Tab-separated table of C-alpha atoms in Angstrom:
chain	number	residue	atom	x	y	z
A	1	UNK	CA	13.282	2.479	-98.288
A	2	UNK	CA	13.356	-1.232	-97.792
A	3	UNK	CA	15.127	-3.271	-95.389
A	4	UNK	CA	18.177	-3.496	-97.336
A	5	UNK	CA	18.283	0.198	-97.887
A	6	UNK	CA	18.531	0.949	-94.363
A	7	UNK	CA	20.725	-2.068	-93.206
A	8	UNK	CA	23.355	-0.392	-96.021
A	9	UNK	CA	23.098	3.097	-94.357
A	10	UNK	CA	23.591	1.872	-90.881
A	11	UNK	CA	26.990	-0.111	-92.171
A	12	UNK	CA	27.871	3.017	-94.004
A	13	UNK	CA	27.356	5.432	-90.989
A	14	UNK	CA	29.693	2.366	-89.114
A	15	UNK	CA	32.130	2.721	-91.899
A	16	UNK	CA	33.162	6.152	-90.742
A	17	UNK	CA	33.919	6.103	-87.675
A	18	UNK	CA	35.752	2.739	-87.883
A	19	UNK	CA	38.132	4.187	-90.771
A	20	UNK	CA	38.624	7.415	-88.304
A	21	UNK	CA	40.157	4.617	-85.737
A	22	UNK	CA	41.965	2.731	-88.363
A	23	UNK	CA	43.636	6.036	-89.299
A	24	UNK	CA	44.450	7.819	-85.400
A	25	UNK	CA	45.640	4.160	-84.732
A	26	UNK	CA	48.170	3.756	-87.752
A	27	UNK	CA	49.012	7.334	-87.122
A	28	UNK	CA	50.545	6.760	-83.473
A	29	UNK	CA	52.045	3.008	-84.321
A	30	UNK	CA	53.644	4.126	-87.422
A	31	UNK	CA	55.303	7.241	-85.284
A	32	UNK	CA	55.603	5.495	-82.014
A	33	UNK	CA	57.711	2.879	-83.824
A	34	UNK	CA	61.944	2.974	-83.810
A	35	UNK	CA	63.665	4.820	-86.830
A	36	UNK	CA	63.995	8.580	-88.000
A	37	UNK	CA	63.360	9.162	-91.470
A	38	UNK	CA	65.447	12.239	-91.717
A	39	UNK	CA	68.528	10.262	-91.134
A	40	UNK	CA	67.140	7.347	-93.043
A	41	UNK	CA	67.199	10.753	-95.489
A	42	UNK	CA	70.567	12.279	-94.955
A	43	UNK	CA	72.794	8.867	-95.026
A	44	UNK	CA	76.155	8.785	-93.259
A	45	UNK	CA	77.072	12.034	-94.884
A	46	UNK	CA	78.008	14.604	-92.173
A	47	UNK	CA	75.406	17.448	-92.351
A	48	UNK	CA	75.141	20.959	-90.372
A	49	UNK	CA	72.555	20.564	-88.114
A	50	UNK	CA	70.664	23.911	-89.455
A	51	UNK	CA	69.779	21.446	-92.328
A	52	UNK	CA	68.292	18.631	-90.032
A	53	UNK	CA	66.077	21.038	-88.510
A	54	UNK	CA	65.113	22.443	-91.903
A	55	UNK	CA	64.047	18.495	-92.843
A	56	UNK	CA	62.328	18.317	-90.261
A	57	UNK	CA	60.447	21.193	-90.372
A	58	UNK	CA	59.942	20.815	-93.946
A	59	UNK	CA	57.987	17.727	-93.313
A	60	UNK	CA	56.323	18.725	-90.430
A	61	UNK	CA	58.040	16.221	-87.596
A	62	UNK	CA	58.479	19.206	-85.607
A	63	UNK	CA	55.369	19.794	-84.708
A	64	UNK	CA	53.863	17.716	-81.336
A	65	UNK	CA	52.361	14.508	-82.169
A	66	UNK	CA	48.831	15.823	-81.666
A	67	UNK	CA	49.343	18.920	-84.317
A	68	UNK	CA	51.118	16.579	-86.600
A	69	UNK	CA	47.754	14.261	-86.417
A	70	UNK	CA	45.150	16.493	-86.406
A	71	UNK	CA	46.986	18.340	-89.969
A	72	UNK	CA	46.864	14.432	-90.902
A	73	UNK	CA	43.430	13.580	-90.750
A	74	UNK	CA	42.374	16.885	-92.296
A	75	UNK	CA	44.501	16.087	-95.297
A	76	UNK	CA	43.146	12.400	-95.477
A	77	UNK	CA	39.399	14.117	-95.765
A	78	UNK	CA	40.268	16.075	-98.289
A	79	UNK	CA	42.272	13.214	-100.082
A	80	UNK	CA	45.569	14.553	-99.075
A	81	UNK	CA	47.901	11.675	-97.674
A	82	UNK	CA	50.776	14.468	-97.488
A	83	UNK	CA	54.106	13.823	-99.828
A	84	UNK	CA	56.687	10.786	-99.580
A	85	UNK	CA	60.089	11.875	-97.767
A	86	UNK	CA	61.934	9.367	-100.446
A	87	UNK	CA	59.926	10.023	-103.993
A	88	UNK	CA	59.045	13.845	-102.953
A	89	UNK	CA	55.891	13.331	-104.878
A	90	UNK	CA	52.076	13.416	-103.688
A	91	UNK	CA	51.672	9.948	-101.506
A	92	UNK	CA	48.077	9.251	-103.554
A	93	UNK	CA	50.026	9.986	-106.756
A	94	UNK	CA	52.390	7.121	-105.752
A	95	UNK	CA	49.854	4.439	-104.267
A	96	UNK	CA	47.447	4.945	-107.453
A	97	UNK	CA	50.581	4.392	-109.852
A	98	UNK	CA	50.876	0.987	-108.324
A	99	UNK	CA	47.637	-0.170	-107.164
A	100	UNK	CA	46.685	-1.346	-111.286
A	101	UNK	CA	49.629	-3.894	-110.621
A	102	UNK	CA	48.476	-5.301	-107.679
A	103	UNK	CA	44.383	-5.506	-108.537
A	104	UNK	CA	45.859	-7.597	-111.575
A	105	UNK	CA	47.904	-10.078	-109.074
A	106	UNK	CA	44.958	-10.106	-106.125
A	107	UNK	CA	42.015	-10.268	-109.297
A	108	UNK	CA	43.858	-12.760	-110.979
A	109	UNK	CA	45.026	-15.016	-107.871
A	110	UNK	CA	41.429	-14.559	-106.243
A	111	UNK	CA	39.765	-16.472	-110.095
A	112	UNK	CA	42.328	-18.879	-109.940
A	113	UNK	CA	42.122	-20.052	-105.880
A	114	UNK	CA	38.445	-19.782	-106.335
A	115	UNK	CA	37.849	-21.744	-109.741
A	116	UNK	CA	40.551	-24.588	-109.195
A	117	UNK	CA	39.575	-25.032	-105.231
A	118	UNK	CA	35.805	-25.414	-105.158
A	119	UNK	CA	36.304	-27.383	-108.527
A	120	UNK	CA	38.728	-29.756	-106.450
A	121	UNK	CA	36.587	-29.797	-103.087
A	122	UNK	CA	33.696	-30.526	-105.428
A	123	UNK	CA	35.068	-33.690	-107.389
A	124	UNK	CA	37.026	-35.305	-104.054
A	125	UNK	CA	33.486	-35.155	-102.809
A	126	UNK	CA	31.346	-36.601	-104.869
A	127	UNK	CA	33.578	-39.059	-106.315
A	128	UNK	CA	35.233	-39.587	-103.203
A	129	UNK	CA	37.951	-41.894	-104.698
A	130	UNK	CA	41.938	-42.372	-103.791
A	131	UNK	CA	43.021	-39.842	-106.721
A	132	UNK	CA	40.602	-37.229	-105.530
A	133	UNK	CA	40.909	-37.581	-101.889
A	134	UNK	CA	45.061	-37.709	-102.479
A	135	UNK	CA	44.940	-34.842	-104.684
A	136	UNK	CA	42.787	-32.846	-102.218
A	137	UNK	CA	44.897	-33.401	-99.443
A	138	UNK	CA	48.210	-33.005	-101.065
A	139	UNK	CA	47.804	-29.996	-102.065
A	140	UNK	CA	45.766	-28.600	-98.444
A	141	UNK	CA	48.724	-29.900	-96.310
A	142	UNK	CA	52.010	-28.136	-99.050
A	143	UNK	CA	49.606	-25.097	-99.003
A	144	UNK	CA	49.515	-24.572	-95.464
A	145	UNK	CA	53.006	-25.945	-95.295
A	146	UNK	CA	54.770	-23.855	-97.630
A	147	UNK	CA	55.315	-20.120	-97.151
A	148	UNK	CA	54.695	-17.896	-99.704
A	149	UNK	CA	58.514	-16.449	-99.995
A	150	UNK	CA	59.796	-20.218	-100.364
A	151	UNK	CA	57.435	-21.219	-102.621
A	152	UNK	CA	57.900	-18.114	-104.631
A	153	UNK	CA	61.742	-18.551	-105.008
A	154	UNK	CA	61.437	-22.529	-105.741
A	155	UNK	CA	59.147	-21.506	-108.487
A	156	UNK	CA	61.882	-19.295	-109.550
A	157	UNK	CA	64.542	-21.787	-109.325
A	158	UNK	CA	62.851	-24.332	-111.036
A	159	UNK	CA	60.350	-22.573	-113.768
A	160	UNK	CA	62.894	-19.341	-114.512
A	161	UNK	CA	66.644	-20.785	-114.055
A	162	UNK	CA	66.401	-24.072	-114.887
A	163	UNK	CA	63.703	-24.516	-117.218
A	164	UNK	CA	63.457	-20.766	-118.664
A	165	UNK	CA	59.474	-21.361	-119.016
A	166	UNK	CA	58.620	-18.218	-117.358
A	167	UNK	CA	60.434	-14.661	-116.478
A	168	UNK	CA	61.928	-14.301	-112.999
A	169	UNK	CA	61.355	-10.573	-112.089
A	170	UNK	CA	58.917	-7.897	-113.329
A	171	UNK	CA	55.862	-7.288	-114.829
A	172	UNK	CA	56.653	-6.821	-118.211
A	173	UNK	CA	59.696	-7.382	-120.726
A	174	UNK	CA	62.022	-4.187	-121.973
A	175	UNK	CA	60.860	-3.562	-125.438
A	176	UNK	CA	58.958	-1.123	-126.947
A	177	UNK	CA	58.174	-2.527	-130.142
A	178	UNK	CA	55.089	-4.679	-128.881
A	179	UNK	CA	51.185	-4.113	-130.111
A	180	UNK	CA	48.452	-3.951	-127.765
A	181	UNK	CA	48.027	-7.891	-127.762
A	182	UNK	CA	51.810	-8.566	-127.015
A	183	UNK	CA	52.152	-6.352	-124.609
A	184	UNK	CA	48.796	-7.770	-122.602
A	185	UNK	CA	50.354	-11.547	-123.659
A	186	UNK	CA	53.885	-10.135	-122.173
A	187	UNK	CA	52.142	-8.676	-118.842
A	188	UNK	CA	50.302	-12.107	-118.573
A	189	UNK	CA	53.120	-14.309	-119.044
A	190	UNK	CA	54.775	-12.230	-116.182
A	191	UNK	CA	51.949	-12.680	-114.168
A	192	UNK	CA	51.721	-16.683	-114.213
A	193	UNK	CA	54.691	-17.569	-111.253
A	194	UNK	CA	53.450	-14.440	-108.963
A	195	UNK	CA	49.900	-15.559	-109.205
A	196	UNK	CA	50.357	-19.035	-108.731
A	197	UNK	CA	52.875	-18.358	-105.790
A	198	UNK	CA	49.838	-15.955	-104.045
A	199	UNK	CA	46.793	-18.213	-104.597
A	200	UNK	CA	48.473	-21.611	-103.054
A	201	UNK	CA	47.409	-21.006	-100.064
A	202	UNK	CA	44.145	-19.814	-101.041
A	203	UNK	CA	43.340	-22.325	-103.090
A	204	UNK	CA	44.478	-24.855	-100.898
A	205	UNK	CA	41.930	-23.777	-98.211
A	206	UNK	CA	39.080	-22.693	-99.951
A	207	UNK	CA	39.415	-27.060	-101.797
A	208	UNK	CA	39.587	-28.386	-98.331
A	209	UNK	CA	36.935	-26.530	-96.585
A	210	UNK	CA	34.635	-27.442	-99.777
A	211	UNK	CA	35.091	-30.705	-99.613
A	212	UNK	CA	34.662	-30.865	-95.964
A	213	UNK	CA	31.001	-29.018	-96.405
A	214	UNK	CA	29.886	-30.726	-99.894
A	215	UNK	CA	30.429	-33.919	-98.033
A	216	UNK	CA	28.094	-32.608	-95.295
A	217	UNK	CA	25.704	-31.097	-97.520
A	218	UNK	CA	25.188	-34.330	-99.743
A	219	UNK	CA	23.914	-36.049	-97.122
A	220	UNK	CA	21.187	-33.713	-96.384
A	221	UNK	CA	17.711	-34.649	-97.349
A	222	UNK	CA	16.688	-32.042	-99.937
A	223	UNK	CA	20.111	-33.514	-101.901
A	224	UNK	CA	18.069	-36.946	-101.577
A	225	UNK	CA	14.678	-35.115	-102.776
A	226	UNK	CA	16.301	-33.139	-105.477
A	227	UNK	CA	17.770	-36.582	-106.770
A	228	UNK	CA	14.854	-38.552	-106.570
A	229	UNK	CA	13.002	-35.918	-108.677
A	230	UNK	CA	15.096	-37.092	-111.229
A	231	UNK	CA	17.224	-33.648	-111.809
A	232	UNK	CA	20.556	-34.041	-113.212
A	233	UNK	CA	23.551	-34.997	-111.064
A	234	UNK	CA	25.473	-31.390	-112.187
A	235	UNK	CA	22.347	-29.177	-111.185
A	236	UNK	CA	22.510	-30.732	-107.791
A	237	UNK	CA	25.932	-30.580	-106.978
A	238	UNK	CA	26.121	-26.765	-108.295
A	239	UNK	CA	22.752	-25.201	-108.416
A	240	UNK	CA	21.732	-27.143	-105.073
A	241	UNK	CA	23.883	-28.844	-102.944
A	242	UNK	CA	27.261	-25.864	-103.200
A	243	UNK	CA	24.959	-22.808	-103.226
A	244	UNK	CA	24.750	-23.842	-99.484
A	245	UNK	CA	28.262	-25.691	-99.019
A	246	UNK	CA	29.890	-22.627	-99.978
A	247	UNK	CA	28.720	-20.098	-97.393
A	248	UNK	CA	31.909	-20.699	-94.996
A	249	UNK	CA	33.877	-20.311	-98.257
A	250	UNK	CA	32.639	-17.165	-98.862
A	251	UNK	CA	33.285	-15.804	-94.957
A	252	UNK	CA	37.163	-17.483	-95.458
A	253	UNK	CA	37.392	-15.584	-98.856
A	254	UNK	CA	36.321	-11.903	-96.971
A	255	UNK	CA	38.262	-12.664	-93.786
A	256	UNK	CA	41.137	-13.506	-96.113
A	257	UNK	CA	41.387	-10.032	-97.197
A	258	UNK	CA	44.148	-9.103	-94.622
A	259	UNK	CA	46.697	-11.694	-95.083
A	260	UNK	CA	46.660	-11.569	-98.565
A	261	UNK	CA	47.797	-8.009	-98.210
A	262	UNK	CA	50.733	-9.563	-96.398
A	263	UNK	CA	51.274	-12.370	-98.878
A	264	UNK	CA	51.254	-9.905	-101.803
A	265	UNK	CA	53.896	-7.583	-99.314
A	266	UNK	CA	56.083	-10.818	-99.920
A	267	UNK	CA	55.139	-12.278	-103.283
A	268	UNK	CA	55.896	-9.143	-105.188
A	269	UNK	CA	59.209	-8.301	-103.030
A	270	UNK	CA	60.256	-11.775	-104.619
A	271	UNK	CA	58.861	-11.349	-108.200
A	272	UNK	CA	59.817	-7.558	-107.981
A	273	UNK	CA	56.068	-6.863	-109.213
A	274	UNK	CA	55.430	-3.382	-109.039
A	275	UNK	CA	52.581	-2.995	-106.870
A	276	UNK	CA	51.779	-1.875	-103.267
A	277	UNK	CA	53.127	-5.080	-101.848
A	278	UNK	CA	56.471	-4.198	-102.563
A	279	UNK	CA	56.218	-0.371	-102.479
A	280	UNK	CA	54.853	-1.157	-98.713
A	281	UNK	CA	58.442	-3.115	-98.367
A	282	UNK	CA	60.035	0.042	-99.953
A	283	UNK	CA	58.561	2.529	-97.750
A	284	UNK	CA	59.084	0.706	-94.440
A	285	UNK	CA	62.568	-0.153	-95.263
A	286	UNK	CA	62.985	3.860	-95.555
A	287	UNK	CA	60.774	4.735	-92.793
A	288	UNK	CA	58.874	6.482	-95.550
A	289	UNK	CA	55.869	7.410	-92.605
A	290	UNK	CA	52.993	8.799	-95.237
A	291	UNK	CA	53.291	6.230	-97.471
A	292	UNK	CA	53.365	3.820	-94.859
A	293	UNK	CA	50.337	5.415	-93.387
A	294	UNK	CA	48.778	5.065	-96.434
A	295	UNK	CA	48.933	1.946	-97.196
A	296	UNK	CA	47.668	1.032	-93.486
A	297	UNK	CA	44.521	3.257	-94.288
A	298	UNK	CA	43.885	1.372	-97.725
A	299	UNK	CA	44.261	-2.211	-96.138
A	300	UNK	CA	41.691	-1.405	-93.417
A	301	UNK	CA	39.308	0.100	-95.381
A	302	UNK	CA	39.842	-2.693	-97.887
A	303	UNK	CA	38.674	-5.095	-95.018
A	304	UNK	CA	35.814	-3.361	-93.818
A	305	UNK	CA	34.450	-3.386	-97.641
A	306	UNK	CA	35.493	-6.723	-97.529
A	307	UNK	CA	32.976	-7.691	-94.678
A	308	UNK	CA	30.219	-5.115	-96.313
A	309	UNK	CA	30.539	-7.643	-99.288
A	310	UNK	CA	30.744	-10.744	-97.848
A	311	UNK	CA	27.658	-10.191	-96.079
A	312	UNK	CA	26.035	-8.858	-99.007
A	313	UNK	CA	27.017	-12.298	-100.673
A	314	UNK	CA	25.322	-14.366	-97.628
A	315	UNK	CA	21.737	-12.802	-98.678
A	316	UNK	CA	22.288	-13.396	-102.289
A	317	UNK	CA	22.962	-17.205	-101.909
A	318	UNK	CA	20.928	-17.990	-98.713
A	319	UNK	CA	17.217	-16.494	-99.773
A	320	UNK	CA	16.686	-17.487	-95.797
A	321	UNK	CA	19.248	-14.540	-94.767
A	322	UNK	CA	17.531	-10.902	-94.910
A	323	UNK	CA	19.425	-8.025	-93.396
A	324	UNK	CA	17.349	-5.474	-91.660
């Protein structure tokens, strides 16, 4: 087994116990935290109390916090996140349902941040004129300006109400006459205003921290050599000169992982896009615990195979890096 093999196997056997701790510590926060669920349940509607204590038994919040965790993380290694106290369905049933919904957003956002951003940070540097520079900077300082529930309802305001370019809400239109490719055009068009609204920030970094390295990198003297060997201006910008530049862009893009979680939370509560984002609004609005629990496990495993790949990604663009 080489190097690589083992240096995999060591950050698995890390994985583990990490997740274990991401789990125990959702567990306690999410139950530790004000609200009861059974009256979130039962509304303002006077009930005998035989039926409160049949809730909560039902659902297990009778039990000491200690039983009720240790049933917990037995069910989460067998795949069992328990059932939602709102949807009375399997929790895993109700996170997969919406998870296609919010790759598409995250996928989607993630191509466009990462395309239009190093394409800006690349042209402000090397051209290094007014427009570029402007442009650059414009759109840095509005993207760490704005937040992403203002700039989501402007978009709204101005792209849905008054121009009626794009829908407002949803992720697809109410018909059910559409083929395969107007369906996927439909979906799309829906997708435009969410995706934009989540990848401003993004793509507002990931430009300025480009530029900001390209500018460094240029000056370095294998640029100079690789130049005065006569190679083409576009092979040393991309195949030279960013292969190196981008390495804190690729640590930003993996550290990102977390907030965009948070951004999509917010994003698809405004677009009312049907993934996790807004069914993690849903359940802590109703103090749904396992689906809230849930969803906390899924974002912090999501970051740690976040990290996994961003290091992964170092080795494959710095030959220099070898993990061990």
């Amino acid at each position: 087994m080489g190097g690589m093999g083992r240096y995999l196997l060591s950050r698995f056997a890390q994985i583990v116990p990490i997740i274990v701790i991401i789990v125990v510590v959702n567990f306690f926060l999410i139950h530790l935290a004000p609200g009861d669920p059974i009256a979130y349940i039962i509304g303002d509607a006077p009930v005998p109390e035989v039926v409160v204590v049949e809730l909560r038994h039902k659902f297990g919040l009778d039990q000491p916090l200690p039983t009720q965790l240790a049933i917990y993380l037995w069910g989460v290694a067998r795949g069992d996140f328990g059932y939602s106290y709102v949807a009375h369905e399997p929790v895993l049933d109700i996170v997969l349902a919406r998870l296609p919904a919010t790759l598409l957003l995250t996928v989607s956002q993630y191509v466009l941040a990462i395309v239009v951003g190093i394409g800006l940070g690349v042209i402000s540097a090397r051209r290094r004129n007014w427009a570029a520079e402007s442009a650059t900077t414009l759109i840095s300082v509005v993207g760490y300006a704005v937040p992403v529930f203002f700039l989501g309802q402007m978009l709204v305001l101005f792209f849905s109400y008054k121009l009626g370019l794009f829908p407002s809400q949803g992720m697809y239109s109410l018909r059910y006459d559409m083929t395969p490719l107007e369906s996927a055009l439909d979906v799309a068009w829906h997708l435009v205003l969410p995706c934009i609204t989540l990848a401003f920030f993004n793509l507002a970094l990931i430009a300025r921290l480009t530029r900001a390295n390209m500018l460094q990198t240029l000056r370095l003297e294998y640029v100079m050599f690789a130049r005065s060997k006569g190679i083409s201006e576009t092979a040393v910008l991309f195949r030279h000169a960013l292969r190196n530049a981008i390495l804190p862009v690729v640590t930003i893009i993996g550290a990102d992982i977390k907030t965009l979680i948070t951004g999509a939370v917010l994003t698809e509560t405004v677009f009312a896009w049907p993934g996790i984002g807004r069914l993690t609004y849903e359940a802590l609005t109703a103090r749904d615990y396992p689906v809230l629990m849930a969803m906390f496990v899924f974002v912090g495993v999501l970051v740690v195979v976040a990290n996994l790949i961003t290091d992964l990604t170092y080795a494959y663009l710095d030959p220099r890096i070898r993990y061990q």
